[in-house]
Structures are given as structure tokens and as C-alpha cells.
Amino acid sequence: MTQAFPVDKLAEAISQHFPQLKVQATDTSVYLQPDELRKVASFLKETPGLEFNYLVSVTGVDYVDYFEMIYHLVSMPHNHSAIIKIKVYGREEPTLPSVVPVWKGADLQEREIYDLLGIHFEGHPNLKRIFLWDEFPGHPLRKDFWYQNPSIGSRWYQTTQVDATEN
């Protein structure tokens, strides 16, 4: 079983290498700004002592006010793990740099997130829908999807009318 890499040490290493970045550490993860994601990913993969050479998963969550991307990383040589999170604001065209050039395993996961949440990944080699057909209207894992597309039909939508944009 992997051991969690100390979050404060990870945040410090990132801050020292990228002093222009705002890095925030919580108890379990490190929050980054989206702009330098690919550079930070390369740093995490290639830096001796860190060497997070395996991307376990990439997940997206819709919190209505913003999307959150969660990257679970593992270093096979050092047997430690880390969680990197990024808040992505804007519902019209949420965009992040793709990490496929760093971790090839992000390919299908980024496509899934694009398909179901509508987050665009700049520099992705083949960003297209993976589950739904090209003409499908919208992204069904967004909190506001059923309200914007009532014609698609949902038993839940017909029986429970809740405004997901209200706090």
C-alpha cells in the first residue's frame, strides 16, 4: 500500500520551483491554479524524490459555482501517493491544459470528462466524445443539464424540480 506523500512538503516543492503559482495545501491534497498544470505535472513526474510516474485517475466534479479536477498520482519508485486538485471557473467554456503529454493514461479519462462534464483540455491529441454521440445536446453530469435539456427526458426531472443554481 502506498503512503501519502506529506502535503506540506509537496506544496513547498511546487512553490519553490514555481514561485509565481498560488499553491494551497489542505489536509489531504494540494490545490493549484489551472494555467501551469502541464508544467507542474512534468515537474511532479520528473523530479528526483517525487517521481509521480503513474496517474491513477482523473476525476471531475461539478459544484455549480466551479468545476473541480482531481488528479490521483502515485510514485512507483518511492511508493507514495498524492492528490492534486484544480478549481476551474466558468460554465461556458471551462478549459484546462491536457496532461496526456505527461501521463498517457489521462487520454481516455480526459475524454470522458469532456464528454460528460464539458471541460475542454487544451493540447489533447484526440478530444472527442467517448460515450455519447456527437450530436448529443450538452453534458449529462453537469448539475444544470436536466434543466437546460428537459426534452431529453428523465423520470427524476419530471417528479423533482430543484434549481441546482441556487445555493
CSV table of C-alpha atoms in Angstrom, one decimal:
chain,number,residue,atom,x,y,z
A,1,MET,CA,0.0,0.0,0.0
A,2,THR,CA,1.3,3.4,-0.9
A,3,GLN,CA,2.0,6.1,1.7
A,4,ALA,CA,0.6,9.6,1.3
A,5,PHE,CA,3.4,12.0,0.4
A,6,PRO,CA,3.3,14.8,3.0
A,7,VAL,CA,1.1,17.5,1.6
A,8,ASP,CA,3.0,20.4,3.1
A,9,LYS,CA,6.3,19.1,1.6
A,10,LEU,CA,4.6,18.7,-1.8
A,11,ALA,CA,3.2,22.2,-1.7
A,12,GLU,CA,6.6,23.6,-0.7
A,13,ALA,CA,8.4,21.8,-3.5
A,14,ILE,CA,5.9,23.1,-6.1
A,15,SER,CA,6.1,26.6,-4.7
A,16,GLN,CA,9.9,26.7,-4.7
A,17,HIS,CA,10.0,25.5,-8.3
A,18,PHE,CA,7.1,27.7,-9.5
A,19,PRO,CA,7.2,30.8,-7.2
A,20,GLN,CA,4.6,32.6,-9.4
A,21,LEU,CA,2.0,30.0,-8.7
A,22,LYS,CA,-0.5,30.2,-5.9
A,23,VAL,CA,-0.4,26.8,-4.2
A,24,GLN,CA,-2.7,25.9,-1.3
A,25,ALA,CA,-2.3,22.8,0.8
A,26,THR,CA,-5.2,21.1,2.7
A,27,ASP,CA,-5.1,18.1,4.9
A,28,THR,CA,-5.2,15.6,2.0
A,29,SER,CA,-4.4,17.5,-1.2
A,30,VAL,CA,-2.7,20.4,-3.0
A,31,TYR,CA,-4.7,23.0,-4.9
A,32,LEU,CA,-3.1,24.5,-8.0
A,33,GLN,CA,-4.1,27.2,-10.5
A,34,PRO,CA,-5.0,25.7,-13.9
A,35,ASP,CA,-2.6,27.7,-16.1
A,36,GLU,CA,0.6,25.8,-15.3
A,37,LEU,CA,-0.9,22.4,-14.8
A,38,ARG,CA,1.1,20.7,-17.5
A,39,LYS,CA,4.4,22.2,-16.3
A,40,VAL,CA,3.6,21.2,-12.7
A,41,ALA,CA,2.7,17.7,-13.8
A,42,SER,CA,6.0,17.3,-15.6
A,43,PHE,CA,7.8,18.6,-12.5
A,44,LEU,CA,6.0,16.1,-10.3
A,45,LYS,CA,6.8,13.3,-12.7
A,46,GLU,CA,10.5,14.1,-13.4
A,47,THR,CA,11.8,15.5,-10.1
A,48,PRO,CA,14.0,13.1,-8.1
A,49,GLY,CA,12.4,12.2,-4.8
A,50,LEU,CA,8.9,12.9,-6.1
A,51,GLU,CA,8.8,10.9,-9.4
A,52,PHE,CA,5.0,10.6,-9.6
A,53,ASN,CA,5.2,8.5,-12.7
A,54,TYR,CA,1.7,6.9,-12.5
A,55,LEU,CA,-1.6,8.8,-12.9
A,56,VAL,CA,-4.1,6.6,-11.2
A,57,SER,CA,-7.2,8.6,-12.1
A,58,VAL,CA,-8.5,12.0,-13.2
A,59,THR,CA,-12.0,12.9,-12.0
A,60,GLY,CA,-14.2,16.0,-12.5
A,61,VAL,CA,-16.9,17.2,-10.1
A,62,ASP,CA,-19.5,19.9,-10.8
A,63,TYR,CA,-20.0,22.2,-7.7
A,64,VAL,CA,-22.3,24.6,-9.7
A,65,ASP,CA,-20.1,27.6,-9.0
A,66,TYR,CA,-17.0,25.8,-10.3
A,67,PHE,CA,-15.7,22.5,-11.5
A,68,GLU,CA,-13.0,20.7,-9.6
A,69,MET,CA,-10.5,18.4,-11.3
A,70,ILE,CA,-8.9,15.8,-9.1
A,71,TYR,CA,-5.7,14.0,-10.0
A,72,HIS,CA,-4.6,10.9,-8.1
A,73,LEU,CA,-0.8,10.3,-8.5
A,74,VAL,CA,1.5,7.5,-7.4
A,75,SER,CA,5.3,7.2,-7.4
A,76,MET,CA,6.1,3.6,-8.1
A,77,PRO,CA,9.8,4.0,-7.3
A,78,HIS,CA,9.1,5.6,-3.9
A,79,ASN,CA,5.7,4.0,-3.1
A,80,HIS,CA,4.0,7.3,-2.2
A,81,SER,CA,0.8,9.0,-3.5
A,82,ALA,CA,-0.6,12.5,-3.8
A,83,ILE,CA,-3.8,14.3,-4.7
A,84,ILE,CA,-3.7,17.4,-6.8
A,85,LYS,CA,-6.9,19.5,-7.2
A,86,ILE,CA,-7.7,22.4,-9.5
A,87,LYS,CA,-10.8,24.6,-9.5
A,88,VAL,CA,-12.0,25.6,-13.0
A,89,TYR,CA,-14.4,28.5,-13.1
A,90,GLY,CA,-16.8,29.4,-15.9
A,91,ARG,CA,-19.6,27.2,-17.2
A,92,GLU,CA,-19.5,28.3,-20.9
A,93,GLU,CA,-16.0,27.0,-21.9
A,94,PRO,CA,-14.2,25.5,-18.9
A,95,THR,CA,-10.7,24.8,-20.1
A,96,LEU,CA,-7.5,23.1,-18.7
A,97,PRO,CA,-4.2,22.1,-20.2
A,98,SER,CA,-4.2,18.4,-21.0
A,99,VAL,CA,-1.8,16.1,-19.1
A,100,VAL,CA,-1.8,13.5,-21.8
A,101,PRO,CA,1.7,14.6,-22.9
A,102,VAL,CA,2.9,13.8,-19.4
A,103,TRP,CA,0.8,10.8,-18.5
A,104,LYS,CA,-0.6,8.8,-21.4
A,105,GLY,CA,-3.2,7.2,-19.1
A,106,ALA,CA,-5.0,10.5,-19.0
A,107,ASP,CA,-6.2,10.1,-22.6
A,108,LEU,CA,-9.5,8.3,-22.1
A,109,GLN,CA,-10.1,9.9,-18.7
A,110,GLU,CA,-9.9,13.4,-20.1
A,111,ARG,CA,-12.2,12.4,-23.0
A,112,GLU,CA,-14.7,11.0,-20.5
A,113,ILE,CA,-14.7,14.3,-18.5
A,114,TYR,CA,-15.0,16.3,-21.7
A,115,ASP,CA,-18.0,14.1,-22.8
A,116,LEU,CA,-19.9,14.1,-19.5
A,117,LEU,CA,-18.9,17.4,-17.9
A,118,GLY,CA,-17.9,19.5,-20.9
A,119,ILE,CA,-14.4,20.5,-19.7
A,120,HIS,CA,-12.1,21.2,-22.6
A,121,PHE,CA,-8.5,20.0,-22.4
A,122,GLU,CA,-6.1,22.2,-24.5
A,123,GLY,CA,-3.5,20.1,-26.3
A,124,HIS,CA,-5.3,16.8,-26.0
A,125,PRO,CA,-4.4,14.7,-29.1
A,126,ASN,CA,-8.0,13.4,-29.7
A,127,LEU,CA,-10.5,15.3,-27.7
A,128,LYS,CA,-13.9,14.0,-28.8
A,129,ARG,CA,-16.9,12.3,-27.1
A,130,ILE,CA,-16.3,8.8,-25.9
A,131,PHE,CA,-19.7,7.6,-24.6
A,132,LEU,CA,-22.3,9.8,-26.3
A,133,TRP,CA,-22.9,10.6,-29.9
A,134,ASP,CA,-21.5,13.8,-31.4
A,135,GLU,CA,-25.0,15.5,-31.7
A,136,PHE,CA,-25.9,14.8,-28.0
A,137,PRO,CA,-27.0,18.1,-26.6
A,138,GLY,CA,-24.9,19.1,-23.6
A,139,HIS,CA,-23.1,17.2,-20.9
A,140,PRO,CA,-25.2,15.0,-18.6
A,141,LEU,CA,-23.1,15.1,-15.5
A,142,ARG,CA,-23.4,18.8,-15.1
A,143,LYS,CA,-25.8,19.8,-12.3
A,144,ASP,CA,-27.8,22.1,-14.7
A,145,PHE,CA,-28.1,19.5,-17.5
A,146,TRP,CA,-31.7,18.4,-17.0
A,147,TYR,CA,-32.9,22.0,-16.6
A,148,GLN,CA,-31.3,23.0,-19.8
A,149,ASN,CA,-32.4,19.9,-21.7
A,150,PRO,CA,-35.9,18.9,-20.4
A,151,SER,CA,-36.8,17.4,-23.8
A,152,ILE,CA,-34.3,14.5,-23.3
A,153,GLY,CA,-36.5,13.2,-20.5
A,154,SER,CA,-35.8,12.0,-17.1
A,155,ARG,CA,-38.2,10.5,-14.6
A,156,TRP,CA,-36.3,12.3,-11.9
A,157,TYR,CA,-36.6,15.7,-13.6
A,158,GLN,CA,-40.4,15.2,-14.1
A,159,THR,CA,-41.0,14.4,-10.5
A,160,THR,CA,-38.5,16.6,-8.7
A,161,GLN,CA,-38.0,20.2,-9.7
A,162,VAL,CA,-35.0,21.7,-8.0
A,163,ASP,CA,-32.9,24.7,-9.1
A,164,ALA,CA,-29.3,23.5,-9.0
A,165,THR,CA,-28.0,27.0,-9.5
A,166,GLU,CA,-29.4,28.2,-6.1
A,167,ASN,CA,-27.3,27.8,-3.0
